[in-house]
PDB file of C-alpha atoms in Angstrom:
ATOM      1  CA  UNK A   1      47.017 -52.111   0.160  1.00  0.00           C
ATOM      2  CA  UNK A   2      45.817 -53.223   3.598  1.00  0.00           C
ATOM      3  CA  UNK A   3      42.191 -54.214   4.125  1.00  0.00           C
ATOM      4  CA  UNK A   4      39.829 -51.243   4.304  1.00  0.00           C
ATOM      5  CA  UNK A   5      37.037 -50.979   6.871  1.00  0.00           C
ATOM      6  CA  UNK A   6      33.471 -50.089   5.931  1.00  0.00           C
ATOM      7  CA  UNK A   7      30.765 -49.200   8.462  1.00  0.00           C
ATOM      8  CA  UNK A   8      27.170 -49.832   7.398  1.00  0.00           C
ATOM      9  CA  UNK A   9      24.217 -48.588   9.448  1.00  0.00           C
ATOM     10  CA  UNK A  10      20.796 -50.190   9.303  1.00  0.00           C
ATOM     11  CA  UNK A  11      22.584 -53.369   8.258  1.00  0.00           C
ATOM     12  CA  UNK A  12      20.234 -56.001   9.680  1.00  0.00           C
ATOM     13  CA  UNK A  13      17.929 -56.091   6.635  1.00  0.00           C
ATOM     14  CA  UNK A  14      17.105 -54.556   3.275  1.00  0.00           C
ATOM     15  CA  UNK A  15      19.567 -52.226   1.585  1.00  0.00           C
ATOM     16  CA  UNK A  16      21.887 -52.215   4.598  1.00  0.00           C
ATOM     17  CA  UNK A  17      22.204 -55.990   4.722  1.00  0.00           C
ATOM     18  CA  UNK A  18      22.708 -56.219   0.960  1.00  0.00           C
ATOM     19  CA  UNK A  19      25.320 -53.459   1.130  1.00  0.00           C
ATOM     20  CA  UNK A  20      27.250 -55.212   3.895  1.00  0.00           C
ATOM     21  CA  UNK A  21      27.347 -58.342   1.752  1.00  0.00           C
ATOM     22  CA  UNK A  22      28.373 -56.444  -1.394  1.00  0.00           C
ATOM     23  CA  UNK A  23      31.170 -54.555   0.364  1.00  0.00           C
ATOM     24  CA  UNK A  24      32.479 -57.726   1.996  1.00  0.00           C
ATOM     25  CA  UNK A  25      32.550 -59.360  -1.425  1.00  0.00           C
ATOM     26  CA  UNK A  26      34.480 -56.337  -2.710  1.00  0.00           C
ATOM     27  CA  UNK A  27      37.154 -56.948  -0.080  1.00  0.00           C
ATOM     28  CA  UNK A  28      36.167 -54.635   2.748  1.00  0.00           C
ATOM     29  CA  UNK A  29      36.227 -55.545   6.419  1.00  0.00           C
ATOM     30  CA  UNK A  30      32.643 -54.708   7.344  1.00  0.00           C
ATOM     31  CA  UNK A  31      31.319 -53.356  10.643  1.00  0.00           C
ATOM     32  CA  UNK A  32      27.546 -53.652  10.850  1.00  0.00           C
ATOM     33  CA  UNK A  33      25.244 -51.562  13.018  1.00  0.00           C
ATOM     34  CA  UNK A  34      21.490 -51.868  13.675  1.00  0.00           C
ATOM     35  CA  UNK A  35      19.012 -52.189  16.509  1.00  0.00           C
ATOM     36  CA  UNK A  36      18.173 -55.867  15.913  1.00  0.00           C
ATOM     37  CA  UNK A  37      21.361 -57.448  17.205  1.00  0.00           C
ATOM     38  CA  UNK A  38      20.230 -61.069  16.779  1.00  0.00           C
ATOM     39  CA  UNK A  39      19.624 -60.630  13.064  1.00  0.00           C
ATOM     40  CA  UNK A  40      22.679 -58.395  12.711  1.00  0.00           C
ATOM     41  CA  UNK A  41      24.978 -61.036  14.149  1.00  0.00           C
ATOM     42  CA  UNK A  42      23.745 -63.591  11.621  1.00  0.00           C
ATOM     43  CA  UNK A  43      24.535 -61.263   8.736  1.00  0.00           C
ATOM     44  CA  UNK A  44      27.933 -60.430  10.244  1.00  0.00           C
ATOM     45  CA  UNK A  45      28.751 -64.125  10.549  1.00  0.00           C
ATOM     46  CA  UNK A  46      27.922 -64.629   6.866  1.00  0.00           C
ATOM     47  CA  UNK A  47      30.316 -61.883   5.752  1.00  0.00           C
ATOM     48  CA  UNK A  48      33.016 -62.433   8.409  1.00  0.00           C
ATOM     49  CA  UNK A  49      32.209 -58.972   9.715  1.00  0.00           C
ATOM     50  CA  UNK A  50      31.652 -57.421  13.123  1.00  0.00           C
ATOM     51  CA  UNK A  51      28.239 -56.595  14.581  1.00  0.00           C
ATOM     52  CA  UNK A  52      27.506 -53.892  17.142  1.00  0.00           C
ATOM     53  CA  UNK A  53      24.052 -52.811  18.279  1.00  0.00           C
ATOM     54  CA  UNK A  54      23.247 -49.311  17.070  1.00  0.00           C
ATOM     55  CA  UNK A  55      20.292 -46.980  17.361  1.00  0.00           C
ATOM     56  CA  UNK A  56      21.119 -43.812  15.424  1.00  0.00           C
ATOM     57  CA  UNK A  57      18.310 -41.940  17.215  1.00  0.00           C
ATOM     58  CA  UNK A  58      20.165 -42.409  20.531  1.00  0.00           C
ATOM     59  CA  UNK A  59      23.345 -40.313  21.005  1.00  0.00           C
ATOM     60  CA  UNK A  60      24.661 -42.695  23.683  1.00  0.00           C
ATOM     61  CA  UNK A  61      24.221 -45.680  21.355  1.00  0.00           C
ATOM     62  CA  UNK A  62      26.068 -43.866  18.562  1.00  0.00           C
ATOM     63  CA  UNK A  63      28.916 -42.942  20.916  1.00  0.00           C
ATOM     64  CA  UNK A  64      29.294 -46.525  22.136  1.00  0.00           C
ATOM     65  CA  UNK A  65      29.226 -47.867  18.588  1.00  0.00           C
ATOM     66  CA  UNK A  66      31.854 -45.441  17.299  1.00  0.00           C
ATOM     67  CA  UNK A  67      34.082 -46.175  20.293  1.00  0.00           C
ATOM     68  CA  UNK A  68      34.106 -49.819  19.191  1.00  0.00           C
ATOM     69  CA  UNK A  69      35.276 -48.920  15.652  1.00  0.00           C
ATOM     70  CA  UNK A  70      39.071 -48.424  15.679  1.00  0.00           C
ATOM     71  CA  UNK A  71      39.307 -47.239  12.078  1.00  0.00           C
ATOM     72  CA  UNK A  72      36.956 -46.350   9.253  1.00  0.00           C
ATOM     73  CA  UNK A  73      37.526 -45.841   5.536  1.00  0.00           C
ATOM     74  CA  UNK A  74      33.922 -45.968   4.305  1.00  0.00           C
ATOM     75  CA  UNK A  75      30.736 -44.976   6.137  1.00  0.00           C
ATOM     76  CA  UNK A  76      27.413 -45.959   4.599  1.00  0.00           C
ATOM     77  CA  UNK A  77      24.631 -43.916   6.208  1.00  0.00           C
ATOM     78  CA  UNK A  78      21.698 -46.194   5.477  1.00  0.00           C
ATOM     79  CA  UNK A  79      19.661 -46.259   8.706  1.00  0.00           C
ATOM     80  CA  UNK A  80      16.357 -44.432   8.527  1.00  0.00           C
ATOM     81  CA  UNK A  81      12.857 -44.954   7.255  1.00  0.00           C
ATOM     82  CA  UNK A  82       9.324 -43.612   7.075  1.00  0.00           C
ATOM     83  CA  UNK A  83       6.286 -43.724   9.338  1.00  0.00           C
ATOM     84  CA  UNK A  84       2.754 -43.038   8.217  1.00  0.00           C
ATOM     85  CA  UNK A  85       1.313 -41.449   5.093  1.00  0.00           C
ATOM     86  CA  UNK A  86      -0.824 -38.672   6.528  1.00  0.00           C
ATOM     87  CA  UNK A  87      -1.587 -35.403   4.804  1.00  0.00           C
ATOM     88  CA  UNK A  88      -0.195 -32.279   6.469  1.00  0.00           C
ATOM     89  CA  UNK A  89      -3.553 -31.440   8.009  1.00  0.00           C
ATOM     90  CA  UNK A  90      -3.526 -34.835   9.774  1.00  0.00           C
ATOM     91  CA  UNK A  91       0.203 -34.936  10.543  1.00  0.00           C
ATOM     92  CA  UNK A  92       1.320 -37.119  13.430  1.00  0.00           C
ATOM     93  CA  UNK A  93       4.101 -35.242  15.223  1.00  0.00           C
ATOM     94  CA  UNK A  94       5.481 -38.437  16.736  1.00  0.00           C
ATOM     95  CA  UNK A  95       5.938 -39.840  13.229  1.00  0.00           C
ATOM     96  CA  UNK A  96       7.640 -36.631  12.109  1.00  0.00           C
ATOM     97  CA  UNK A  97       9.876 -36.573  15.157  1.00  0.00           C
ATOM     98  CA  UNK A  98      11.051 -40.149  14.591  1.00  0.00           C
ATOM     99  CA  UNK A  99      11.693 -39.603  10.864  1.00  0.00           C
ATOM    100  CA  UNK A 100      13.783 -36.511  11.520  1.00  0.00           C
ATOM    101  CA  UNK A 101      15.687 -38.251  14.332  1.00  0.00           C
ATOM    102  CA  UNK A 102      16.410 -41.353  12.252  1.00  0.00           C
ATOM    103  CA  UNK A 103      17.091 -39.860   8.840  1.00  0.00           C
ATOM    104  CA  UNK A 104      18.582 -36.445   9.620  1.00  0.00           C
ATOM    105  CA  UNK A 105      20.035 -36.460  13.112  1.00  0.00           C
ATOM    106  CA  UNK A 106      21.064 -40.099  12.757  1.00  0.00           C
ATOM    107  CA  UNK A 107      23.110 -39.227   9.689  1.00  0.00           C
ATOM    108  CA  UNK A 108      24.511 -36.166  11.461  1.00  0.00           C
ATOM    109  CA  UNK A 109      25.540 -38.162  14.540  1.00  0.00           C
ATOM    110  CA  UNK A 110      27.233 -40.971  12.630  1.00  0.00           C
ATOM    111  CA  UNK A 111      29.028 -38.702  10.190  1.00  0.00           C
ATOM    112  CA  UNK A 112      30.170 -36.226  12.835  1.00  0.00           C
ATOM    113  CA  UNK A 113      31.483 -39.007  15.065  1.00  0.00           C
ATOM    114  CA  UNK A 114      33.347 -40.907  12.349  1.00  0.00           C
ATOM    115  CA  UNK A 115      34.676 -38.015  10.248  1.00  0.00           C
ATOM    116  CA  UNK A 116      37.949 -37.755  12.209  1.00  0.00           C
ATOM    117  CA  UNK A 117      38.641 -41.431  11.519  1.00  0.00           C
ATOM    118  CA  UNK A 118      37.546 -41.133   7.898  1.00  0.00           C
ATOM    119  CA  UNK A 119      39.811 -38.152   7.245  1.00  0.00           C
ATOM    120  CA  UNK A 120      42.573 -39.710   9.329  1.00  0.00           C
ATOM    121  CA  UNK A 121      42.503 -42.821   7.132  1.00  0.00           C
ATOM    122  CA  UNK A 122      43.899 -40.719   4.304  1.00  0.00           C
ATOM    123  CA  UNK A 123      41.191 -41.961   1.946  1.00  0.00           C
ATOM    124  CA  UNK A 124      37.750 -41.720   3.542  1.00  0.00           C
ATOM    125  CA  UNK A 125      34.365 -41.980   1.889  1.00  0.00           C
ATOM    126  CA  UNK A 126      30.902 -41.068   3.206  1.00  0.00           C
ATOM    127  CA  UNK A 127      28.057 -42.677   1.265  1.00  0.00           C
ATOM    128  CA  UNK A 128      24.585 -41.520   2.285  1.00  0.00           C
ATOM    129  CA  UNK A 129      21.464 -43.312   1.116  1.00  0.00           C
ATOM    130  CA  UNK A 130      18.773 -40.665   0.748  1.00  0.00           C
ATOM    131  CA  UNK A 131      15.817 -41.128  -1.613  1.00  0.00           C
ATOM    132  CA  UNK A 132      14.127 -39.650  -4.641  1.00  0.00           C
ATOM    133  CA  UNK A 133      11.833 -38.317  -1.895  1.00  0.00           C
ATOM    134  CA  UNK A 134      14.725 -36.057  -0.916  1.00  0.00           C
ATOM    135  CA  UNK A 135      14.436 -34.255  -4.248  1.00  0.00           C
ATOM    136  CA  UNK A 136      10.691 -34.367  -4.950  1.00  0.00           C
ATOM    137  CA  UNK A 137       7.450 -34.294  -2.936  1.00  0.00           C
ATOM    138  CA  UNK A 138       4.188 -36.243  -2.949  1.00  0.00           C
ATOM    139  CA  UNK A 139       0.834 -36.044  -1.196  1.00  0.00           C
ATOM    140  CA  UNK A 140       0.872 -37.644   2.229  1.00  0.00           C
ATOM    141  CA  UNK A 141       4.633 -37.811   2.321  1.00  0.00           C
ATOM    142  CA  UNK A 142       5.578 -34.439   3.798  1.00  0.00           C
ATOM    143  CA  UNK A 143       7.132 -35.861   6.968  1.00  0.00           C
ATOM    144  CA  UNK A 144       9.356 -38.261   5.055  1.00  0.00           C
ATOM    145  CA  UNK A 145      10.142 -35.994   2.109  1.00  0.00           C
ATOM    146  CA  UNK A 146      11.055 -33.085   4.382  1.00  0.00           C
ATOM    147  CA  UNK A 147      13.386 -35.321   6.388  1.00  0.00           C
ATOM    148  CA  UNK A 148      14.998 -36.704   3.237  1.00  0.00           C
ATOM    149  CA  UNK A 149      15.394 -33.210   1.768  1.00  0.00           C
ATOM    150  CA  UNK A 150      17.192 -32.196   4.971  1.00  0.00           C
ATOM    151  CA  UNK A 151      19.347 -35.316   4.935  1.00  0.00           C
ATOM    152  CA  UNK A 152      20.339 -34.617   1.332  1.00  0.00           C
ATOM    153  CA  UNK A 153      21.173 -30.982   2.167  1.00  0.00           C
ATOM    154  CA  UNK A 154      23.319 -32.124   5.088  1.00  0.00           C
ATOM    155  CA  UNK A 155      25.224 -34.560   2.899  1.00  0.00           C
ATOM    156  CA  UNK A 156      25.792 -32.077   0.062  1.00  0.00           C
ATOM    157  CA  UNK A 157      27.027 -29.444   2.519  1.00  0.00           C
ATOM    158  CA  UNK A 158      29.683 -31.877   3.759  1.00  0.00           C
ATOM    159  CA  UNK A 159      31.010 -32.173   0.209  1.00  0.00           C
ATOM    160  CA  UNK A 160      31.714 -28.423   0.228  1.00  0.00           C
ATOM    161  CA  UNK A 161      32.941 -28.141   3.804  1.00  0.00           C
ATOM    162  CA  UNK A 162      35.580 -30.859   3.360  1.00  0.00           C
ATOM    163  CA  UNK A 163      36.733 -30.007  -0.150  1.00  0.00           C
ATOM    164  CA  UNK A 164      40.484 -30.536  -0.350  1.00  0.00           C
ATOM    165  CA  UNK A 165      40.563 -33.113   2.443  1.00  0.00           C
ATOM    166  CA  UNK A 166      41.130 -36.832   1.822  1.00  0.00           C
ATOM    167  CA  UNK A 167      37.456 -37.793   2.043  1.00  0.00           C
ATOM    168  CA  UNK A 168      34.799 -38.300  -0.620  1.00  0.00           C
ATOM    169  CA  UNK A 169      31.030 -37.872  -0.430  1.00  0.00           C
ATOM    170  CA  UNK A 170      28.487 -39.780  -2.500  1.00  0.00           C
ATOM    171  CA  UNK A 171      24.708 -39.488  -2.283  1.00  0.00           C
ATOM    172  CA  UNK A 172      22.775 -42.571  -3.370  1.00  0.00           C
ATOM    173  CA  UNK A 173      19.242 -41.610  -4.460  1.00  0.00           C
ATOM    174  CA  UNK A 174      16.980 -44.639  -4.970  1.00  0.00           C
ATOM    175  CA  UNK A 175      13.462 -44.646  -6.285  1.00  0.00           C
ATOM    176  CA  UNK A 176      11.092 -47.443  -5.349  1.00  0.00           C
ATOM    177  CA  UNK A 177      12.890 -50.362  -3.671  1.00  0.00           C
ATOM    178  CA  UNK A 178      10.964 -53.405  -2.457  1.00  0.00           C
ATOM    179  CA  UNK A 179      12.228 -54.114   1.062  1.00  0.00           C
ATOM    180  CA  UNK A 180      10.482 -54.048   4.433  1.00  0.00           C
ATOM    181  CA  UNK A 181      10.413 -50.220   4.122  1.00  0.00           C
ATOM    182  CA  UNK A 182       6.694 -50.009   3.302  1.00  0.00           C
ATOM    183  CA  UNK A 183       5.705 -52.681   5.816  1.00  0.00           C
ATOM    184  CA  UNK A 184       7.488 -50.685   8.519  1.00  0.00           C
ATOM    185  CA  UNK A 185       5.863 -47.490   7.297  1.00  0.00           C
ATOM    186  CA  UNK A 186       2.410 -49.059   7.606  1.00  0.00           C
ATOM    187  CA  UNK A 187       2.979 -50.720  10.993  1.00  0.00           C
ATOM    188  CA  UNK A 188       3.343 -54.216   9.580  1.00  0.00           C
ATOM    189  CA  UNK A 189       0.384 -54.078   7.178  1.00  0.00           C
ATOM    190  CA  UNK A 190       1.916 -56.294   4.474  1.00  0.00           C
ATOM    191  CA  UNK A 191      -1.125 -56.102   2.170  1.00  0.00           C
ATOM    192  CA  UNK A 192      -0.943 -52.330   2.104  1.00  0.00           C
ATOM    193  CA  UNK A 193       2.813 -52.512   1.629  1.00  0.00           C
ATOM    194  CA  UNK A 194       2.488 -54.921  -1.301  1.00  0.00           C
ATOM    195  CA  UNK A 195       0.027 -52.570  -2.995  1.00  0.00           C
ATOM    196  CA  UNK A 196       2.743 -49.918  -3.202  1.00  0.00           C
ATOM    197  CA  UNK A 197       4.676 -52.017  -5.731  1.00  0.00           C
ATOM    198  CA  UNK A 198       1.719 -53.443  -7.662  1.00  0.00           C
ATOM    199  CA  UNK A 199       1.916 -52.892 -11.402  1.00  0.00           C
ATOM    200  CA  UNK A 200       5.655 -52.446 -11.756  1.00  0.00           C
ATOM    201  CA  UNK A 201       8.940 -54.179 -11.059  1.00  0.00           C
ATOM    202  CA  UNK A 202      10.670 -52.198  -8.279  1.00  0.00           C
ATOM    203  CA  UNK A 203      14.362 -52.096  -7.501  1.00  0.00           C
ATOM    204  CA  UNK A 204      15.739 -54.678  -5.103  1.00  0.00           C
ATOM    205  CA  UNK A 205      18.053 -54.108  -2.177  1.00  0.00           C
ATOM    206  CA  UNK A 206      20.748 -55.883  -4.174  1.00  0.00           C
ATOM    207  CA  UNK A 207      20.348 -53.403  -7.046  1.00  0.00           C
ATOM    208  CA  UNK A 208      21.088 -50.509  -4.697  1.00  0.00           C
ATOM    209  CA  UNK A 209      23.894 -52.354  -2.905  1.00  0.00           C
ATOM    210  CA  UNK A 210      25.709 -53.018  -6.167  1.00  0.00           C
ATOM    211  CA  UNK A 211      25.669 -49.289  -6.961  1.00  0.00           C
ATOM    212  CA  UNK A 212      26.985 -48.470  -3.488  1.00  0.00           C
ATOM    213  CA  UNK A 213      29.790 -51.002  -3.865  1.00  0.00           C
ATOM    214  CA  UNK A 214      30.638 -49.556  -7.281  1.00  0.00           C
ATOM    215  CA  UNK A 215      30.937 -46.062  -5.811  1.00  0.00           C
ATOM    216  CA  UNK A 216      33.032 -47.322  -2.899  1.00  0.00           C
ATOM    217  CA  UNK A 217      35.510 -49.067  -5.186  1.00  0.00           C
ATOM    218  CA  UNK A 218      36.281 -46.193  -7.553  1.00  0.00           C
ATOM    219  CA  UNK A 219      39.838 -44.804  -7.491  1.00  0.00           C
ATOM    220  CA  UNK A 220      40.359 -42.365  -4.624  1.00  0.00           C
ATOM    221  CA  UNK A 221      40.544 -39.325  -6.947  1.00  0.00           C
ATOM    222  CA  UNK A 222      37.064 -40.082  -8.336  1.00  0.00           C
ATOM    223  CA  UNK A 223      34.079 -38.595  -6.475  1.00  0.00           C
ATOM    224  CA  UNK A 224      30.647 -39.698  -7.647  1.00  0.00           C
ATOM    225  CA  UNK A 225      28.687 -36.796  -6.194  1.00  0.00           C
ATOM    226  CA  UNK A 226      25.237 -38.344  -6.624  1.00  0.00           C
ATOM    227  CA  UNK A 227      23.679 -41.380  -8.250  1.00  0.00           C
ATOM    228  CA  UNK A 228      19.946 -41.613  -8.990  1.00  0.00           C
ATOM    229  CA  UNK A 229      18.536 -45.073  -9.679  1.00  0.00           C
ATOM    230  CA  UNK A 230      14.890 -45.902 -10.263  1.00  0.00           C
ATOM    231  CA  UNK A 231      12.865 -48.754 -11.703  1.00  0.00           C
ATOM    232  CA  UNK A 232      12.497 -48.477 -15.462  1.00  0.00           C
ATOM    233  CA  UNK A 233       8.747 -48.037 -14.958  1.00  0.00           C
ATOM    234  CA  UNK A 234       9.030 -45.197 -12.425  1.00  0.00           C
ATOM    235  CA  UNK A 235       9.119 -41.653 -13.719  1.00  0.00           C
ATOM    236  CA  UNK A 236       9.295 -39.651 -10.493  1.00  0.00           C
ATOM    237  CA  UNK A 237       8.722 -39.752  -6.760  1.00  0.00           C
ATOM    238  CA  UNK A 238       4.951 -39.555  -7.133  1.00  0.00           C
ATOM    239  CA  UNK A 239       4.957 -43.049  -8.636  1.00  0.00           C
ATOM    240  CA  UNK A 240       4.095 -41.966 -12.187  1.00  0.00           C
ATOM    241  CA  UNK A 241       4.853 -44.945 -14.395  1.00  0.00           C
ATOM    242  CA  UNK A 242       3.725 -47.050 -17.301  1.00  0.00           C
ATOM    243  CA  UNK A 243       2.548 -50.433 -16.112  1.00  0.00           C
ATOM    244  CA  UNK A 244       4.812 -53.299 -17.147  1.00  0.00           C
TER     245      UNK A 244
END
């Protein structure tokens, strides 16, 4: 079998970077996309991959990125994130707008643009990293949870719309993962970000990446519809847990 190509968005750090490394180790030729090209190129060099600047909130950036990808067997929709933790009554519309652009429309743009190449490969696979927040809700998280619910609905609809075609769809649903996610959410406030994980051992980016690589390397007739992974100490998306 010839080398298969995997595209990973949001690949300059966190889950995306770990996924690029895991897929390269599994034998994929990896194409990495993210806004921070300097960091992205360093990761690409480590995995003998290819780096292209990508902002999934910008249709022109997505178009240019996809034009530079001649073939695609696996797409990992990982780009996204959260901003703010305001209650609905204090909602910041700019935060909401960005979260919906990055998580929902970003996934739509990348998937729509690469689906012809994925189907044309004869064995395509779309892996979308959503969140437990896409299946539950919590106070102060309505902007993020609503975006993740929509992203999950988009992904699950694709599974139905392309049934019978040579393309698989897997939703990866992580619970708490310690990356720069919370620091970004709180505008770089690392103390506040660290408090999110206090009292339990969260997942790591590598934990999630290993699950993604497992899904991507199953036989082509096997579709892992969805995989939920959480820290042992986390019960649900509201952070209910027994302290370790």
